[in-house]
mmCIF file of C-alpha atoms in Angstrom:
data_model
loop_
_atom_site.group_PDB
_atom_site.id
_atom_site.type_symbol
_atom_site.label_atom_id
_atom_site.label_comp_id
_atom_site.label_asym_id
_atom_site.label_seq_id
_atom_site.Cartn_x
_atom_site.Cartn_y
_atom_site.Cartn_z
ATOM 1 C CA MET A 1 -10.340 -13.200 3.537
ATOM 2 C CA ILE A 2 -8.415 -9.813 3.630
ATOM 3 C CA LEU A 3 -9.447 -7.529 1.443
ATOM 4 C CA GLY A 4 -6.925 -5.177 -0.292
ATOM 5 C CA VAL A 5 -6.656 -1.216 -1.376
ATOM 6 C CA ASP A 6 -3.704 0.342 -2.278
ATOM 7 C CA THR A 7 -3.698 3.741 -4.400
ATOM 8 C CA SER A 8 0.071 5.329 -3.560
ATOM 9 C CA LEU A 9 0.612 5.232 -6.975
ATOM 10 C CA GLY A 10 -2.068 3.357 -9.353
ATOM 11 C CA SER A 11 -5.324 1.831 -7.582
ATOM 12 C CA ALA A 12 -5.155 -1.976 -6.709
ATOM 13 C CA VAL A 13 -7.714 -4.512 -4.960
ATOM 14 C CA GLY A 14 -6.974 -7.842 -3.943
ATOM 15 C CA LEU A 15 -8.402 -10.823 -2.505
ATOM 16 C CA ILE A 16 -7.069 -12.957 -0.706
ATOM 17 C CA GLY A 17 -8.558 -16.513 1.247
ATOM 18 C CA ARG A 18 -7.801 -18.214 4.581
ATOM 19 C CA ASP A 19 -4.948 -19.710 2.534
ATOM 20 C CA GLY A 20 -3.157 -16.897 2.246
ATOM 21 C CA ARG A 21 -3.273 -17.639 -2.000
ATOM 22 C CA THR A 22 -4.948 -15.068 -4.201
ATOM 23 C CA VAL A 23 -8.907 -15.095 -4.988
ATOM 24 C CA ALA A 24 -8.766 -12.139 -7.223
ATOM 25 C CA GLU A 25 -6.756 -8.839 -8.114
ATOM 26 C CA VAL A 26 -7.130 -5.767 -10.189
ATOM 27 C CA SER A 27 -5.371 -2.665 -11.179
ATOM 28 C CA GLN A 28 -5.744 0.090 -12.870
ATOM 29 C CA THR A 29 -2.065 2.135 -13.010
ATOM 30 C CA GLY A 30 -1.634 6.349 -12.759
ATOM 31 C CA HIS A 31 -1.616 8.916 -10.868
ATOM 32 C CA LEU A 32 -4.970 10.405 -11.340
ATOM 33 C CA GLY A 33 -8.369 9.191 -11.821
ATOM 34 C CA HIS A 34 -8.184 6.730 -7.822
ATOM 35 C CA ALA A 35 -11.553 8.167 -7.257
ATOM 36 C CA GLU A 36 -13.043 7.281 -10.319
ATOM 37 C CA ALA A 37 -11.351 3.890 -9.848
ATOM 38 C CA ILE A 38 -11.695 2.552 -6.950
ATOM 39 C CA GLY A 39 -15.018 1.937 -6.517
ATOM 40 C CA ALA A 40 -15.156 -0.339 -10.260
ATOM 41 C CA LEU A 41 -12.386 -2.232 -9.196
ATOM 42 C CA LEU A 42 -13.825 -3.579 -5.506
ATOM 43 C CA GLU A 43 -16.890 -4.131 -7.833
ATOM 44 C CA GLN A 44 -14.678 -6.429 -9.803
ATOM 45 C CA VAL A 45 -12.753 -8.061 -7.139
ATOM 46 C CA LEU A 46 -16.135 -8.282 -4.877
ATOM 47 C CA ALA A 47 -17.319 -9.849 -8.469
ATOM 48 C CA ALA A 48 -15.526 -12.973 -7.750
ATOM 49 C CA ALA A 49 -15.966 -14.275 -4.793
ATOM 50 C CA PRO A 50 -19.892 -13.403 -3.746
ATOM 51 C CA SER A 51 -19.441 -14.539 -0.608
ATOM 52 C CA ALA A 52 -17.442 -11.492 -0.067
ATOM 53 C CA GLY A 53 -20.078 -9.025 -2.170
ATOM 54 C CA ALA A 54 -22.151 -6.949 -0.203
ATOM 55 C CA GLY A 55 -25.786 -8.933 -0.333
ATOM 56 C CA ALA A 56 -24.912 -12.335 -1.811
ATOM 57 C CA ALA A 57 -25.719 -15.629 -0.973
ATOM 58 C CA PRO A 58 -22.930 -17.259 -0.339
ATOM 59 C CA THR A 59 -22.634 -21.234 -0.854
ATOM 60 C CA ASP A 60 -22.016 -23.388 1.394
ATOM 61 C CA GLU A 61 -18.334 -23.686 0.359
ATOM 62 C CA ALA A 62 -18.261 -20.323 -0.124
ATOM 63 C CA ALA A 63 -19.815 -19.757 3.466
ATOM 64 C CA ALA A 64 -16.266 -21.178 5.237
ATOM 65 C CA GLU A 65 -14.911 -17.977 4.301
ATOM 66 C CA THR A 66 -16.397 -14.913 5.029
ATOM 67 C CA LEU A 67 -14.132 -11.512 4.856
ATOM 68 C CA THR A 68 -12.182 -10.784 7.882
ATOM 69 C CA HIS A 69 -10.279 -7.877 7.542
ATOM 70 C CA VAL A 70 -9.715 -5.259 4.927
ATOM 71 C CA ALA A 71 -5.614 -4.277 5.060
ATOM 72 C CA ALA A 72 -5.338 -0.381 3.332
ATOM 73 C CA GLY A 73 -2.548 1.205 1.546
ATOM 74 C CA MET A 74 -0.869 3.679 4.382
ATOM 75 C CA GLY A 75 2.383 4.875 0.824
ATOM 76 C CA PRO A 76 4.590 6.330 1.000
ATOM 77 C CA GLY A 77 2.785 8.183 -1.970
ATOM 78 C CA PRO A 78 0.898 11.532 -2.810
ATOM 79 C CA PHE A 79 -1.787 13.250 -0.283
ATOM 80 C CA THR A 80 -4.981 13.417 -2.892
ATOM 81 C CA GLY A 81 -4.011 9.832 -4.642
ATOM 82 C CA LEU A 82 -3.465 8.137 -1.114
ATOM 83 C CA ARG A 83 -6.170 9.087 0.835
ATOM 84 C CA ILE A 84 -9.061 7.983 -1.240
ATOM 85 C CA GLY A 85 -7.660 4.007 -1.356
ATOM 86 C CA ILE A 86 -7.707 4.716 2.314
ATOM 87 C CA ALA A 87 -10.877 6.262 3.158
ATOM 88 C CA ALA A 88 -12.360 3.268 0.600
ATOM 89 C CA ALA A 89 -10.731 0.971 2.835
ATOM 90 C CA ARG A 90 -12.502 2.290 5.850
ATOM 91 C CA ALA A 91 -15.778 3.640 4.409
ATOM 92 C CA PHE A 92 -15.956 -0.517 2.784
ATOM 93 C CA ALA A 93 -13.929 -2.185 6.920
ATOM 94 C CA LEU A 94 -17.149 0.253 8.135
ATOM 95 C CA GLY A 95 -19.827 -1.286 5.871
ATOM 96 C CA ARG A 96 -19.193 -4.783 6.534
ATOM 97 C CA GLY A 97 -17.480 -4.517 10.375
ATOM 98 C CA VAL A 98 -13.953 -6.418 10.110
ATOM 99 C CA PRO A 99 -11.298 -3.866 11.598
ATOM 100 C CA VAL A 100 -9.068 -2.293 8.964
ATOM 101 C CA ILE A 101 -5.540 -3.772 9.394
ATOM 102 C CA ALA A 102 -2.924 -0.292 7.937
ATOM 103 C CA VAL A 103 -0.052 -1.189 5.983
ATOM 104 C CA PRO A 104 3.048 0.328 4.451
ATOM 105 C CA SER A 105 2.660 0.123 0.705
ATOM 106 C CA HIS A 106 6.447 -0.399 0.593
ATOM 107 C CA HIS A 107 5.801 -3.607 2.299
ATOM 108 C CA ALA A 108 3.691 -5.264 -0.480
ATOM 109 C CA ALA A 109 6.201 -4.281 -3.271
ATOM 110 C CA ALA A 110 9.262 -5.760 -1.100
ATOM 111 C CA LEU A 111 6.740 -9.152 -0.471
ATOM 112 C CA ALA A 112 5.828 -9.314 -4.025
ATOM 113 C CA VAL A 113 10.160 -8.952 -5.214
ATOM 114 C CA ILE A 114 10.771 -11.289 -2.204
ATOM 115 C CA GLU A 115 8.448 -14.372 -2.905
ATOM 116 C CA SER A 116 8.965 -14.179 -7.226
ATOM 117 C CA ASP A 117 12.339 -13.514 -6.363
ATOM 118 C CA ALA A 118 13.858 -14.842 -3.017
ATOM 119 C CA PRO A 119 16.845 -12.550 -3.475
ATOM 120 C CA ALA A 120 19.465 -12.556 -0.593
ATOM 121 C CA GLU A 121 21.167 -9.886 -0.592
ATOM 122 C CA PRO A 122 19.503 -6.421 0.927
ATOM 123 C CA PHE A 123 17.328 -4.409 -2.074
ATOM 124 C CA ALA A 124 15.333 -1.467 -2.370
ATOM 125 C CA ILE A 125 12.394 -0.648 -3.399
ATOM 126 C CA LEU A 126 11.658 2.320 -5.060
ATOM 127 C CA THR A 127 8.513 4.536 -6.493
ATOM 128 C CA ASP A 128 8.000 7.728 -7.964
ATOM 129 C CA ALA A 129 7.168 10.522 -5.974
ATOM 130 C CA ARG A 130 7.055 13.250 -8.078
ATOM 131 C CA ARG A 131 8.316 16.655 -8.873
ATOM 132 C CA ARG A 132 11.761 14.453 -9.440
ATOM 133 C CA GLU A 133 12.219 12.374 -6.233
ATOM 134 C CA THR A 134 11.755 9.433 -5.547
ATOM 135 C CA ALA A 135 10.270 7.261 -2.047
ATOM 136 C CA VAL A 136 13.255 4.577 -1.292
ATOM 137 C CA THR A 137 12.871 1.887 1.658
ATOM 138 C CA VAL A 138 16.069 -1.152 1.996
ATOM 139 C CA TYR A 139 15.179 -4.179 2.913
ATOM 140 C CA GLU A 140 16.770 -7.814 3.854
ATOM 141 C CA GLY A 141 14.490 -10.914 3.518
ATOM 142 C CA ILE A 142 11.318 -11.419 5.908
ATOM 143 C CA ASP A 143 11.373 -11.959 9.820
ATOM 144 C CA VAL A 144 10.221 -14.454 11.901
ATOM 145 C CA ASP A 145 6.897 -13.353 11.488
ATOM 146 C CA GLY A 146 7.285 -13.392 7.629
ATOM 147 C CA ILE A 147 7.168 -9.719 6.998
ATOM 148 C CA PRO A 148 9.959 -7.319 4.702
ATOM 149 C CA HIS A 149 12.568 -6.728 7.208
ATOM 150 C CA ALA A 150 12.485 -2.711 6.503
ATOM 151 C CA VAL A 151 16.586 -2.342 6.882
ATOM 152 C CA VAL A 152 16.556 1.394 6.113
ATOM 153 C CA ASP A 153 13.045 3.408 6.905
ATOM 154 C CA THR A 154 11.353 5.359 3.266
ATOM 155 C CA VAL A 155 13.086 7.791 2.833
ATOM 156 C CA LEU A 156 12.914 10.516 -0.089
ATOM 157 C CA VAL A 157 15.303 11.084 -2.683
ATOM 158 C CA PRO A 158 16.374 13.210 -5.910
ATOM 159 C CA GLN A 159 16.403 11.488 -8.814
ATOM 160 C CA ALA A 160 19.591 12.894 -9.435
ATOM 161 C CA GLU A 161 21.251 11.549 -6.642
ATOM 162 C CA VAL A 162 19.843 7.515 -6.064
ATOM 163 C CA ASP A 163 22.848 6.448 -7.052
ATOM 164 C CA ARG A 164 25.309 7.670 -5.087
ATOM 165 C CA ARG A 165 23.465 7.577 -2.645
ATOM 166 C CA LEU A 166 22.301 4.004 -3.014
ATOM 167 C CA GLY A 167 26.225 2.141 -4.452
ATOM 168 C CA ALA A 168 26.502 -1.449 -5.812
ATOM 169 C CA LEU A 169 22.322 -2.180 -3.753
ATOM 170 C CA ARG A 170 20.472 -3.578 -5.731
ATOM 171 C CA ARG A 171 17.073 -1.912 -6.917
ATOM 172 C CA ILE A 172 13.894 -2.153 -7.922
ATOM 173 C CA GLU A 173 11.600 0.174 -8.737
ATOM 174 C CA VAL A 174 7.968 -0.016 -8.816
ATOM 175 C CA THR A 175 5.022 0.826 -11.134
ATOM 176 C CA GLU A 176 2.157 -0.409 -8.640
ATOM 177 C CA ILE A 177 1.420 -2.437 -5.586
ATOM 178 C CA SER A 178 0.136 -5.898 -5.751
ATOM 179 C CA GLY A 179 -3.198 -5.976 -3.301
ATOM 180 C CA ALA A 180 -2.926 -8.990 -3.120
ATOM 181 C CA ALA A 181 -0.006 -8.665 -1.681
ATOM 182 C CA LEU A 182 -0.922 -6.148 0.356
ATOM 183 C CA ALA A 183 -3.342 -8.422 1.870
ATOM 184 C CA ARG A 184 -0.359 -10.781 2.820
ATOM 185 C CA VAL A 185 1.270 -8.840 4.963
ATOM 186 C CA ALA A 186 -1.303 -7.595 7.080
ATOM 187 C CA ARG A 187 -2.409 -11.489 7.113
ATOM 188 C CA ARG A 188 0.776 -12.189 8.635
ATOM 189 C CA ALA A 189 0.823 -9.019 12.199
ATOM 190 C CA VAL A 190 -2.537 -10.594 12.246
ATOM 191 C CA ALA A 191 -0.920 -13.542 13.016
ATOM 192 C CA ALA A 192 1.408 -11.986 14.988
ATOM 193 C CA GLY A 193 -0.467 -9.212 16.856
ATOM 194 C CA ARG A 194 2.033 -6.977 15.308
ATOM 195 C CA THR A 195 0.698 -3.413 14.577
ATOM 196 C CA LEU A 196 3.155 -2.335 10.736
ATOM 197 C CA THR A 197 2.325 1.445 11.068
ATOM 198 C CA GLY A 198 -0.259 3.358 12.915
ATOM 199 C CA SER A 199 -3.313 5.554 11.169
ATOM 200 C CA GLU A 200 -1.577 8.113 10.030
ATOM 201 C CA PRO A 201 -0.400 7.425 6.205
ATOM 202 C CA LEU A 202 2.755 8.205 5.207
ATOM 203 C CA TYR A 203 3.120 11.134 2.359
ATOM 204 C CA LEU A 204 6.087 12.046 3.328
ATOM 205 C CA ARG A 205 5.934 15.732 2.677
ATOM 206 C CA PRO A 206 2.947 17.954 3.017
ATOM 207 C CA PRO A 207 -0.255 18.626 1.097
ATOM 208 C CA ASP A 208 0.209 21.297 -1.431
ATOM 209 C CA ALA A 209 -2.834 23.191 -0.318
ATOM 210 C CA ARG A 210 -3.001 25.686 2.624
ATOM 211 C CA VAL A 211 -5.739 26.778 4.525
ATOM 212 C CA PRO A 212 -5.785 30.665 3.493
ATOM 213 C CA ALA A 213 -4.491 33.288 6.491
ATOM 214 C CA ALA A 214 -6.792 35.290 7.619
ATOM 215 C CA PRO A 215 -7.834 38.745 6.309
ATOM 216 C CA LYS A 216 -5.727 41.551 7.554
ATOM 217 C CA LYS A 217 -7.630 43.944 9.944
ATOM 218 C CA VAL A 218 -7.309 47.486 8.113
ATOM 219 C CA GLY A 219 -7.828 50.901 10.991
ATOM 220 C CA SER A 220 -10.337 52.490 10.017
#
């Protein structure tokens, strides 16, 4: 079983079984409130699968399926919201003694599109990066391991320039990431022995906060 956690847009948690099917999935929209929401969402998902929850006594049937990995959505996303989900995923994995699989959040969105629509042509995943900018990744089908194939890596595009940049390319505006789809991408990466992205989140822009400069020395 793989748990998927993403806060690149809203807050999303999903759980899949060893066959890749969704066991449970919950989400909350909005750019704010990730820290308040993520714990409750984890509780809701784990309640649907007692064998994955801490302290629960698994049944004989559930004992065959125990949590093996946690997938963390690595963005693109805003600094504060994104790191809350990553921290939650890492903390939960540490507590359970299982590995964390870093997954680009747009991969999950692309897989959800491919699973539901199977587009024959390249398409672009678009997410709101705020400040009148859009995060864009272009995909074309899946690769030999079943992972969405990014033909153009994620870039920030001013909203006013999206039409000009993408032309006739099909674009899909995503407002939330599926935690279960994130987990399915992770499952395929684990099966193929692949690392999809590094441990650093894809913020795309630095945080607003800055370390203050040292005070100037005033001569006597």
